[in-house]
Coordinates of C-alpha atoms in Angstrom, one line a residue:
X25 CA 0.0 0.0 0.0
X26 CA 2.9 2.4 0.8
X27 CA 5.0 1.8 -2.3
X28 CA 2.6 3.1 -5.0
X29 CA 1.8 6.2 -2.9
X30 CA 5.6 6.8 -2.5
X31 CA 6.1 6.4 -6.3
X32 CA 3.2 8.8 -7.0
X33 CA 4.7 11.3 -4.6
X34 CA 8.1 11.1 -6.2
X35 CA 6.5 11.5 -9.6
X36 CA 4.8 14.7 -8.6
X37 CA 6.2 17.7 -10.4
X38 CA 8.3 19.8 -8.1
X39 CA 6.2 22.9 -8.8
X40 CA 3.1 21.1 -7.6
X41 CA 4.8 20.1 -4.4
X42 CA 5.9 23.8 -3.9
X43 CA 2.3 25.0 -4.6
X44 CA 0.8 22.5 -2.1
X45 CA 3.3 23.6 0.5
X46 CA 2.6 27.3 -0.1
X47 CA -1.2 26.7 0.1
X48 CA -1.0 24.9 3.4
X49 CA 1.4 27.5 4.8
X50 CA -1.0 30.3 3.7
X51 CA -4.1 29.0 5.5
X52 CA -2.0 28.2 8.6
X53 CA -0.7 31.8 8.7
X54 CA -4.3 33.2 8.3
X55 CA -5.5 30.9 11.0
X56 CA -2.7 31.8 13.3
X57 CA -3.2 35.5 12.8
X58 CA -6.9 35.1 13.4
X59 CA -6.2 33.2 16.6
X60 CA -3.9 35.9 17.8
X61 CA -6.6 38.6 17.2
X62 CA -9.2 36.6 19.1
X63 CA -7.2 35.6 22.1
X64 CA -5.6 39.0 22.6
X65 CA -9.0 40.5 23.3
X66 CA -10.1 41.0 26.9
X67 CA -11.1 37.6 28.2
X68 CA -14.6 38.2 29.7
X69 CA -17.4 37.6 27.2
X70 CA -19.6 40.4 25.9
X71 CA -23.3 40.2 26.7
X72 CA -26.6 42.1 26.4
X73 CA -30.0 42.2 28.2
X74 CA -31.0 38.8 26.6
X75 CA -28.3 37.1 28.6
X76 CA -30.6 36.0 31.5
X77 CA -32.5 33.5 29.4
X78 CA -29.3 31.8 28.5
X79 CA -27.3 32.2 31.7
X80 CA -29.8 31.7 34.5
X81 CA -30.5 28.0 33.8
X82 CA -26.8 27.2 34.0
X83 CA -26.4 29.2 37.3
X84 CA -29.5 27.6 38.8
X85 CA -28.1 24.1 38.1
X86 CA -24.7 25.0 39.6
X87 CA -26.3 26.0 42.9
X88 CA -28.3 22.8 43.1
X89 CA -31.6 23.9 41.6
X90 CA -33.2 22.0 38.6
X91 CA -32.0 22.9 35.1
X92 CA -35.1 24.9 33.8
X93 CA -35.3 26.9 30.6
X94 CA -35.9 30.6 31.0
X95 CA -37.7 33.2 28.9
X96 CA -38.6 30.7 26.3
X97 CA -35.0 29.8 25.3
X98 CA -34.2 26.3 24.1
X99 CA -31.9 24.3 26.3
X100 CA -28.9 23.8 24.0
X101 CA -27.0 27.0 24.6
X102 CA -27.8 27.2 28.3
X103 CA -26.6 23.6 28.5
X104 CA -23.4 24.6 26.7
X105 CA -22.8 27.4 29.2
X106 CA -23.4 25.0 32.1
X107 CA -20.9 22.4 30.9
X108 CA -18.2 25.0 30.5
X109 CA -18.9 26.6 33.9
X110 CA -18.9 23.2 35.5
X111 CA -15.7 22.2 33.9
X112 CA -13.7 25.4 34.1
X113 CA -15.4 27.6 36.8
X114 CA -15.1 30.7 34.7
X115 CA -17.2 32.5 32.1
X116 CA -13.9 33.3 30.3
X117 CA -14.0 29.7 29.1
X118 CA -17.0 30.6 27.0
X119 CA -15.0 33.0 24.8
X120 CA -12.2 30.5 24.5
X121 CA -14.5 27.7 23.4
X122 CA -16.4 30.0 21.0
X123 CA -13.3 31.3 19.4
X124 CA -12.0 27.8 18.9
X125 CA -15.3 27.0 17.2
X126 CA -14.9 30.2 15.1
X127 CA -11.5 29.1 13.9
X128 CA -13.1 25.7 13.1
X129 CA -15.7 27.5 11.1
X130 CA -13.0 29.0 9.0
X131 CA -11.4 25.6 8.4
X132 CA -14.8 24.1 7.4
X133 CA -15.3 27.1 5.1
X134 CA -12.0 26.4 3.2
X135 CA -12.7 22.6 3.2
X136 CA -16.2 23.1 1.7
X137 CA -14.8 25.6 -0.8
X138 CA -12.2 23.1 -2.1
X139 CA -14.8 20.3 -2.1
X140 CA -17.3 22.3 -4.1
X141 CA -14.9 22.6 -7.0
X142 CA -15.3 18.9 -7.7
X143 CA -18.9 19.6 -8.7
X144 CA -17.4 20.9 -12.0
X145 CA -16.4 17.6 -13.8
X146 CA -14.0 19.3 -16.2
X147 CA -13.2 22.9 -15.2
X148 CA -11.0 24.8 -17.6
X149 CA -9.8 27.1 -14.8
X150 CA -6.6 26.0 -12.9
X151 CA -7.2 24.6 -9.4
X152 CA -4.7 27.1 -7.9
X153 CA -7.0 30.0 -9.0
X154 CA -9.9 28.4 -7.1
X155 CA -7.7 27.8 -4.0
X156 CA -6.3 31.3 -4.1
X157 CA -9.9 32.8 -4.2
X158 CA -10.8 30.5 -1.3
X159 CA -7.9 31.8 0.8
X160 CA -9.0 35.4 0.2
X161 CA -12.5 34.5 1.4
X162 CA -11.1 32.7 4.4
X163 CA -9.0 35.7 5.3
X164 CA -12.0 38.0 5.1
X165 CA -14.1 35.8 7.3
X166 CA -11.5 35.1 10.0
X167 CA -10.0 38.5 10.1
X168 CA -13.0 40.8 10.0
X169 CA -14.0 42.2 13.4
X170 CA -17.6 41.1 12.9
X171 CA -16.9 37.4 13.2
X172 CA -14.4 38.0 16.1
X173 CA -16.9 40.0 18.2
X174 CA -19.8 37.7 17.4
X175 CA -17.8 34.8 18.9
X176 CA -17.0 37.0 21.9
X177 CA -20.7 37.4 22.8
X178 CA -22.5 35.3 25.4
X179 CA -25.1 34.4 22.8
X180 CA -25.8 31.4 20.5
X181 CA -24.7 33.5 17.6
X182 CA -21.2 32.7 18.8
X183 CA -21.5 29.0 17.8
X184 CA -24.4 28.9 15.3
X185 CA -22.1 29.7 12.2
X186 CA -20.1 26.6 12.9
X187 CA -23.1 24.3 12.5
X188 CA -24.5 26.3 9.6
X189 CA -21.3 25.8 7.5
X190 CA -21.1 22.2 8.7
X191 CA -24.6 21.5 7.4
X192 CA -23.7 23.3 4.1
X193 CA -20.7 21.0 3.8
X194 CA -22.8 17.9 4.3
X195 CA -25.1 19.1 1.4
X196 CA -22.1 19.6 -0.9
X197 CA -20.7 16.1 -0.1
X198 CA -24.2 14.5 -0.5
X199 CA -24.4 15.8 -4.0
X200 CA -20.8 14.7 -4.8
X201 CA -21.4 11.2 -3.4
X202 CA -24.7 10.7 -5.2
X203 CA -24.1 12.3 -8.6
X204 CA -20.3 12.5 -9.1
X205 CA -18.7 9.6 -7.2
X206 CA -21.7 7.2 -7.5
X207 CA -21.4 6.2 -3.8
X208 CA -25.0 5.7 -2.6
X209 CA -24.0 4.6 0.9
X210 CA -21.9 7.6 1.4
X211 CA -24.7 9.8 0.1
X212 CA -27.0 8.2 2.6
X213 CA -24.7 9.2 5.5
X214 CA -24.1 12.7 4.3
X215 CA -27.8 13.3 3.5
X216 CA -28.8 12.0 7.0
X217 CA -26.1 14.2 8.6
X218 CA -27.4 17.3 6.8
X219 CA -30.9 16.6 8.0
X220 CA -29.7 16.1 11.6
X221 CA -27.7 19.4 11.6
X222 CA -30.7 21.2 10.0
X223 CA -33.0 20.1 12.9
X224 CA -30.3 21.0 15.5
X225 CA -29.6 24.6 14.5
X226 CA -33.2 25.9 15.2
X227 CA -32.6 25.0 18.9
X228 CA -29.7 27.5 18.8
X229 CA -31.4 30.1 16.5
X230 CA -35.2 29.6 15.9
X231 CA -34.9 31.8 12.8
X232 CA -33.2 28.8 11.1
X233 CA -36.5 26.8 11.3
X234 CA -37.6 27.6 7.7
X235 CA -33.9 27.4 6.6
X236 CA -33.7 23.8 7.8
X237 CA -36.4 22.8 5.3
X238 CA -35.2 24.9 2.3
X239 CA -31.5 24.1 2.5
X240 CA -32.1 20.3 2.7
X241 CA -34.5 20.2 -0.3
X242 CA -31.8 18.4 -2.4
X243 CA -31.9 15.6 0.2
X244 CA -35.7 15.5 0.4
X245 CA -35.8 15.3 -3.4
X246 CA -33.7 12.2 -3.2
X247 CA -36.5 10.5 -1.2
X248 CA -38.6 10.5 -4.4
X249 CA -36.0 8.8 -6.5
X250 CA -37.5 5.4 -7.1
X251 CA -34.2 4.0 -8.4
X252 CA -33.0 4.0 -4.8
X253 CA -34.2 1.2 -2.5
X254 CA -37.0 2.2 -0.2
X255 CA -35.2 1.2 3.0
X256 CA -32.2 3.3 2.0
X257 CA -34.4 6.4 1.5
X258 CA -36.4 5.6 4.6
X259 CA -33.2 5.3 6.7
X260 CA -31.8 8.6 5.3
X261 CA -34.8 10.6 6.4
X262 CA -36.3 8.8 9.4
X263 CA -33.1 7.9 11.4
X264 CA -31.8 11.5 11.7
X265 CA -35.2 12.9 12.4
X266 CA -35.9 10.3 15.2
X267 CA -32.4 10.9 16.6
X268 CA -33.0 14.7 16.6
X269 CA -36.4 14.2 18.3
X270 CA -35.0 11.9 21.0
X271 CA -31.8 13.7 21.7
X272 CA -32.8 17.3 21.2
X273 CA -36.5 18.1 21.0
X274 CA -37.8 15.7 23.7
X275 CA -35.2 17.1 26.3
X276 CA -36.1 20.6 25.2
X277 CA -39.8 19.9 25.9
X278 CA -38.9 18.4 29.3
X279 CA -36.7 21.3 30.4
X280 CA -39.3 23.8 29.3
X281 CA -42.1 22.4 31.4
X282 CA -41.2 24.5 34.5
X283 CA -40.4 27.7 32.5
X284 CA -43.0 30.2 33.9
X285 CA -42.8 32.4 30.8
X286 CA -42.9 29.6 28.3
X287 CA -46.7 30.0 27.8
X288 CA -46.6 33.7 27.1
X289 CA -43.1 34.5 25.8
X290 CA -43.5 33.7 22.1
X291 CA -47.0 35.0 21.7
X292 CA -46.2 38.1 23.6
X293 CA -43.1 38.7 21.4
X294 CA -45.3 38.3 18.3
X295 CA -47.9 40.6 19.7
X296 CA -45.4 43.4 20.7
X297 CA -43.4 43.3 17.4
X298 CA -46.7 43.7 15.5
X299 CA -48.2 46.2 18.0
X300 CA -49.1 48.9 15.4
X301 CA -50.9 46.5 13.1
X302 CA -52.7 44.8 16.0
X303 CA -53.6 48.2 17.5
X304 CA -55.5 49.0 14.3
X305 CA -57.4 45.7 14.5
X306 CA -58.2 46.3 18.2
X307 CA -59.7 49.7 17.2
X308 CA -61.7 48.2 14.4
X309 CA -63.1 45.5 16.7
X310 CA -63.9 48.1 19.3
X311 CA -65.9 50.2 16.8
X312 CA -67.6 47.2 15.1
X313 CA -68.6 45.2 18.2
X314 CA -67.9 41.9 16.4
X315 CA -69.5 38.9 18.2
X316 CA -66.6 36.8 17.0
X317 CA -64.3 38.6 19.5
X318 CA -64.4 36.9 22.9
X319 CA -63.6 40.1 24.8
X320 CA -65.9 42.6 26.3
X321 CA -66.1 46.2 25.1
X322 CA -64.6 47.4 28.4
X323 CA -61.7 45.0 28.1
X324 CA -60.9 46.0 24.5
X325 CA -61.1 49.7 25.5
X326 CA -58.8 49.3 28.4
X327 CA -56.3 47.2 26.4
X328 CA -56.3 49.7 23.5
X329 CA -55.8 52.6 25.8
X330 CA -53.0 50.8 27.5
X331 CA -51.3 49.8 24.2
X332 CA -51.5 53.4 22.8
X333 CA -50.0 54.8 26.0
X334 CA -47.2 52.3 26.2
X335 CA -46.3 52.6 22.5
X336 CA -45.9 56.3 22.9
X337 CA -43.8 55.8 26.1
X338 CA -41.5 53.4 24.1
X339 CA -40.7 55.8 21.3
X340 CA -38.0 57.8 23.2
X341 CA -36.2 54.4 24.1
X342 CA -35.9 53.3 20.4
X343 CA -32.4 52.3 19.5
X344 CA -30.9 51.7 16.1
X345 CA -32.3 48.1 15.7
X346 CA -35.9 49.2 16.1
X347 CA -35.7 52.5 14.3
X348 CA -37.5 51.2 11.2
X349 CA -40.4 50.2 13.4
X350 CA -40.7 53.6 15.0
X351 CA -41.3 52.2 18.5
X352 CA -39.5 49.8 20.9
X353 CA -41.2 46.4 21.2
X354 CA -38.7 45.2 23.7
X355 CA -39.9 48.0 26.0
X356 CA -43.4 46.7 25.8
X357 CA -42.2 43.1 26.3
X358 CA -39.6 43.4 29.1
X359 CA -40.0 46.6 31.0
X360 CA -42.8 47.7 33.4
X361 CA -45.0 48.3 30.3
X362 CA -47.7 46.7 28.3
X363 CA -47.1 43.0 28.9
X364 CA -46.8 43.4 32.7
X365 CA -49.7 45.8 33.0
X366 CA -52.0 43.6 30.9
X367 CA -52.1 41.3 34.0
X368 CA -54.4 43.9 35.6
X369 CA -57.0 43.3 32.8
X370 CA -56.4 39.6 31.9
X371 CA -55.3 38.1 35.2
X372 CA -53.8 34.7 34.3
X373 CA -51.0 33.6 32.0
X374 CA -53.3 31.3 30.0
X375 CA -55.7 34.2 29.4
X376 CA -53.0 36.5 28.3
X377 CA -51.4 33.8 26.0
X378 CA -54.8 33.2 24.4
X379 CA -55.3 36.9 23.9
X380 CA -51.9 37.3 22.2
X381 CA -52.5 34.3 20.0
X382 CA -56.1 35.4 19.1
X383 CA -55.1 38.9 18.0
X384 CA -52.0 37.9 16.1
X385 CA -54.0 35.4 14.1
X386 CA -57.0 37.7 13.7
X387 CA -54.8 40.6 12.5
X388 CA -53.4 38.3 9.8
X389 CA -56.9 37.4 8.7
X390 CA -58.4 40.8 8.9
X391 CA -55.4 43.0 8.0
X392 CA -53.4 40.8 5.6
X393 CA -52.2 43.9 3.6
X394 CA -50.8 45.6 6.6
X395 CA -49.1 42.5 7.8
X396 CA -47.6 41.7 4.4
X397 CA -46.4 45.3 4.1
X398 CA -44.6 44.8 7.4
X399 CA -43.0 41.6 6.0
X400 CA -42.0 43.3 2.8
X401 CA -40.5 46.3 4.6
X402 CA -38.5 44.0 6.7
X403 CA -37.1 42.0 3.7
X404 CA -36.2 45.3 2.1
X405 CA -33.9 46.0 5.1
X406 CA -31.8 43.0 3.9
X407 CA -32.2 42.9 0.2
X408 CA -30.8 46.3 -0.7
X409 CA -27.5 47.9 -1.8
X410 CA -26.2 47.9 1.8
X411 CA -26.7 44.3 2.9
X412 CA -26.7 44.3 6.8
X413 CA -24.8 41.0 7.0
X414 CA -21.6 42.9 6.5
X415 CA -21.2 45.2 9.5
X416 CA -18.7 48.0 8.9
X417 CA -19.5 50.3 11.8
X418 CA -17.7 50.8 15.0
X419 CA -18.5 50.0 18.6
X420 CA -16.8 49.7 22.0
X421 CA -16.6 46.7 24.3
X422 CA -16.5 49.1 27.3
X423 CA -20.1 50.3 26.9
X424 CA -21.3 46.7 26.4
X425 CA -19.4 45.5 29.5
X426 CA -20.9 48.4 31.6
X427 CA -24.5 47.7 30.5
X428 CA -24.1 44.0 31.2
X429 CA -22.7 44.6 34.7
X430 CA -25.5 47.0 35.5
X431 CA -28.1 44.5 34.2
X432 CA -26.7 41.5 36.2
X433 CA -26.4 43.7 39.3
X434 CA -30.2 44.4 39.4
X435 CA -31.9 43.1 42.6
X436 CA -34.0 40.4 40.9
X437 CA -30.8 38.8 39.3
X438 CA -27.8 39.5 41.5
X439 CA -28.8 37.1 44.4
X440 CA -28.4 34.1 42.0
X441 CA -25.3 35.6 40.4
X442 CA -23.7 36.1 43.8
X443 CA -24.2 32.4 44.7
X444 CA -22.0 31.3 41.8
X445 CA -18.3 32.4 42.2
X446 CA -17.6 32.4 38.5
X447 CA -20.6 34.7 37.8
X448 CA -19.8 37.0 40.7
X449 CA -16.2 37.3 39.5
X450 CA -17.5 38.0 36.0
X451 CA -19.6 40.9 37.2
X452 CA -16.8 42.3 39.3
X453 CA -14.4 42.2 36.3
X454 CA -17.0 44.0 34.2
X455 CA -17.3 46.8 36.8
X456 CA -13.5 47.2 36.8
X457 CA -13.0 47.2 33.0
X458 CA -11.3 50.4 31.9
X459 CA -12.0 50.2 28.2
X460 CA -8.4 50.4 27.0
X461 CA -7.8 48.3 23.9
X462 CA -11.5 47.6 23.6
X463 CA -11.8 48.4 19.9
X464 CA -8.4 47.8 18.4
X465 CA -9.2 44.6 16.4
X466 CA -11.2 46.0 13.5
X467 CA -9.0 45.8 10.5
X468 CA -9.2 49.2 8.8
X469 CA -8.9 47.9 5.2
X470 CA -11.6 45.2 5.8
X471 CA -13.8 47.6 7.7
X472 CA -13.5 50.6 5.3
X473 CA -13.2 48.9 1.9
X474 CA -13.9 45.2 1.8
X475 CA -17.1 45.0 4.0
X476 CA -18.8 48.0 2.3
X477 CA -18.0 46.5 -1.1
X478 CA -19.5 43.1 -0.1
X479 CA -22.5 44.8 1.4
X480 CA -23.2 46.8 -1.8
X481 CA -22.5 43.9 -4.2
X482 CA -24.7 41.3 -2.4
X483 CA -28.0 42.1 -4.1
X484 CA -26.6 42.7 -7.7
X485 CA -24.6 39.5 -7.2
X486 CA -27.6 37.5 -6.2
X487 CA -29.7 38.8 -9.1
X488 CA -26.8 37.9 -11.5
X489 CA -26.5 34.5 -9.9
X490 CA -30.2 33.8 -10.4
X491 CA -29.9 34.8 -14.1
X492 CA -26.9 32.5 -14.4
X493 CA -28.8 29.6 -12.9
X494 CA -31.6 30.3 -15.4
X495 CA -29.0 30.2 -18.2
X496 CA -27.6 26.9 -16.9
X497 CA -31.1 25.4 -16.7
X498 CA -31.9 26.5 -20.2
X499 CA -28.7 25.1 -21.7
X500 CA -28.4 21.3 -21.8
X501 CA -24.6 21.4 -22.0
X502 CA -24.3 23.8 -19.1
X503 CA -26.7 21.7 -17.1
X504 CA -24.4 18.7 -17.5
X505 CA -21.2 20.7 -16.5
X506 CA -22.5 23.3 -14.0
X507 CA -25.9 22.0 -12.8
X508 CA -24.7 20.6 -9.5
X509 CA -22.8 23.7 -8.7
X510 CA -25.9 25.8 -9.5
X511 CA -27.8 23.7 -6.9
X512 CA -25.2 24.5 -4.3
X513 CA -25.4 28.2 -5.0
X514 CA -29.2 28.0 -4.7
X515 CA -28.9 26.3 -1.4
X516 CA -26.6 29.1 -0.3
X517 CA -29.1 31.8 -1.1
X518 CA -31.8 29.6 0.6
X519 CA -29.8 30.0 3.9
X520 CA -30.5 33.8 3.6
X521 CA -34.0 33.5 2.4
X522 CA -35.2 31.1 5.1
X523 CA -33.7 33.2 7.9
X524 CA -35.0 36.4 6.5
X525 CA -38.6 35.3 5.8
X526 CA -38.8 33.8 9.3
X527 CA -37.5 37.0 10.9
X528 CA -39.6 39.2 8.7
X529 CA -42.7 37.2 9.8
X530 CA -42.0 37.1 13.5
X531 CA -39.6 39.9 14.4
X532 CA -37.5 42.6 12.7
X533 CA -34.4 42.5 10.5
X534 CA -33.5 45.9 11.9
X535 CA -31.9 44.0 14.8
X536 CA -28.3 43.5 13.6
X537 CA -27.6 40.1 15.1
X538 CA -30.3 38.4 13.0
X539 CA -28.3 39.4 9.9
X540 CA -24.8 39.1 11.3
X541 CA -25.2 35.5 12.2
X542 CA -25.6 34.8 8.5
X543 CA -22.1 36.1 7.7
X544 CA -20.3 32.8 7.0
X545 CA -23.0 31.3 4.7
X546 CA -23.5 34.6 2.9
X547 CA -19.8 35.2 2.2
X548 CA -19.5 31.6 1.1
X549 CA -22.5 31.9 -1.2
X550 CA -21.2 35.1 -2.7
X551 CA -17.9 33.5 -3.5
X552 CA -19.7 30.5 -5.0
X553 CA -22.0 32.6 -7.2
X554 CA -19.1 34.6 -8.6
X555 CA -17.1 31.4 -9.3
X556 CA -20.1 29.9 -11.0
X557 CA -20.4 32.9 -13.3
X558 CA -16.7 32.7 -14.2
X559 CA -16.9 29.0 -14.9
X560 CA -19.9 29.4 -17.2
X561 CA -18.4 32.3 -19.1
X562 CA -15.0 30.5 -19.5
X563 CA -16.7 27.3 -20.5
X564 CA -18.7 29.1 -23.2
X565 CA -15.7 31.0 -24.5
X566 CA -13.7 27.8 -24.7
X567 CA -16.5 26.1 -26.6
X568 CA -16.8 29.0 -29.0
X569 CA -13.0 28.9 -29.8
X570 CA -13.0 25.2 -30.7
X571 CA -12.2 24.7 -34.4
X572 CA -15.3 24.1 -36.4
X573 CA -15.0 21.8 -39.4
X574 CA -16.8 23.0 -42.5
X575 CA -18.9 20.5 -44.6
X576 CA -16.6 20.7 -47.6
X577 CA -13.5 20.0 -45.4
X578 CA -15.2 16.9 -44.0
X579 CA -15.9 15.7 -47.5
X580 CA -12.3 16.3 -48.6
X581 CA -10.9 14.4 -45.6
X582 CA -13.3 11.5 -46.3

C-alpha cells in the first residue's frame, strides 16, 4: 500500500509540491493571525440584556436547583454554558470555546470551498486560482471584526455559524457522493447528517427553522428517487429525524415544562413586534362590536388605551435596531410596560397567552395587507444595496461591559449571580473594566473597503447568480457541466431566504444580530456565485473557440 503512494509522490512535479506547501502555509498563517486577534481580546465575554434567558438555567443548576429553561429559550446554549462553567469555573472559558469553534468554522469554510470545485467535472480554470480565491474569502471571514466579536458574545450567535457551515458542507458532499462519485451509501450518510444538523440549528437560533427545510431540499428530493431502495431512502430521512427528536426536541420539551414564561413569551413577542398592526385591529373591533371577538367592550377599550399609551412611552427608548419600526417592542415586552400591565386586565397567564394568539391570528386574517407590508418592509432591510450581513460600523466593548454589569447587578438577578463564584467574578471584572484596547481589532482595510463592497454587491450578485442559474437550466450542455454547482449556489441563497422570511414574519431584521449570524454562509455563497459565473463564461468561451470543421472540409478528408 505504501510503495505506490511513494512512487506517486516522487512522480509529482516539483512545482506542484511547492504549490501544495505554499497553500498549506497560507491557510495556517491566516488561521494563526486570526487566533492571535481573538485571544488578545479581553477575556470576559460580551453580553446584552438577553443574557438572562441563557445564563440563569446554568447558574441555577450550579447551585443545586433544577435545570429549567428561562424566557422561552431552548436548552442547547444554556446547557453549553453549564458544561463550560462546571468544567472550568469561569465564564472566560465561553469566549475560548467559541473562538475555537470560530476558527473551526474557518477551516470548514475552506474545506467546503475546495470540495465544491469537484462539482465541475472538467473545469477549464486551474485549481490554484480556485484555491487562491478561497484563501482570500477565508481571510475576510476570519480577520473581520464582525466574526471575532460575534464569537466573543455570550449568545448562541457565537457558535451557530459553525453548525451552519457544517450542514452546508454535508449538502455539498451529499451531491458529490450521489451524482459524481456514485457512492449511494456515502450519500446516505451525508444526507442524513445534513438533516440532523438542520434540525439541530433551530434550537440555537429559531430563525433557522424555515432554513432547515429549504436548505435540505436536495436531500428530500432524493427521497422520491424510485431508483433507490425504499429502505435506504427511509433510513436517510427517518433515522436522523428520530435521533434529533429523541436527543434534542424531547429534552427541550422536558426542560421547558417549568419555565414560567414559556406559555406567554413567544405569543407576547409576536404581539409586541406587530403592535401597530394589532392596535389597528383592536380599534376596528372596538368600533364594530364583532361577536366573534371573545372580549368585552370594556376589556378592549382598556387594552387599546394601555397599548396606545405604552407605544408612545416606548418611542424615546428606540435604538438603532428598532428605528425602522418607530417604537420599541422590547420596552413593551420586558419593561414595566404593556405585557406586565396587561395582567391587571387579563389576570392569568393562559388568558394573556390566548389573547396574544387570538389577536396575532385575527390581524393576519383581517389585515393581511398591513401584515404583508410589514414583512415586505423587513425584507427590504436585507435585500438592498447595503446588505446588513456585513457590518462595517464601530463599537466599543467598554459600553457593552458596563451595560451587562448593570443588568446583572439588578436586585432580581444579583442574588443568583452572587451564589456562583464564576458569575460574581465576571460581574466584578466588568465593573473594573477600563475600556483600554477595547476596539483595536477591527482591520481598517476590511472595515472601510472590503465589507462595504461586499454589502453593496450582495443584491446585484444575487440577481446575477439567479440569471446565471436560469442560463444553466436553459442550456443542456451547461446543465451537464454546471448544474450541481448551481444547486449548491441556490442552497446558499436559501440560507439567507429562510432566515430572512422567518425573521420578517416574526420579528424585525433591523436588529443586527439576525443578519450578522448569516455572515459565513452569505460570504461563502457570494464566492460560489461569482465562481459559477466565471466557470460558465470561461466554458462558453472555450466552446466557441473550438475549431469548427466545414462541410466541404469533412468531404475532402473522407
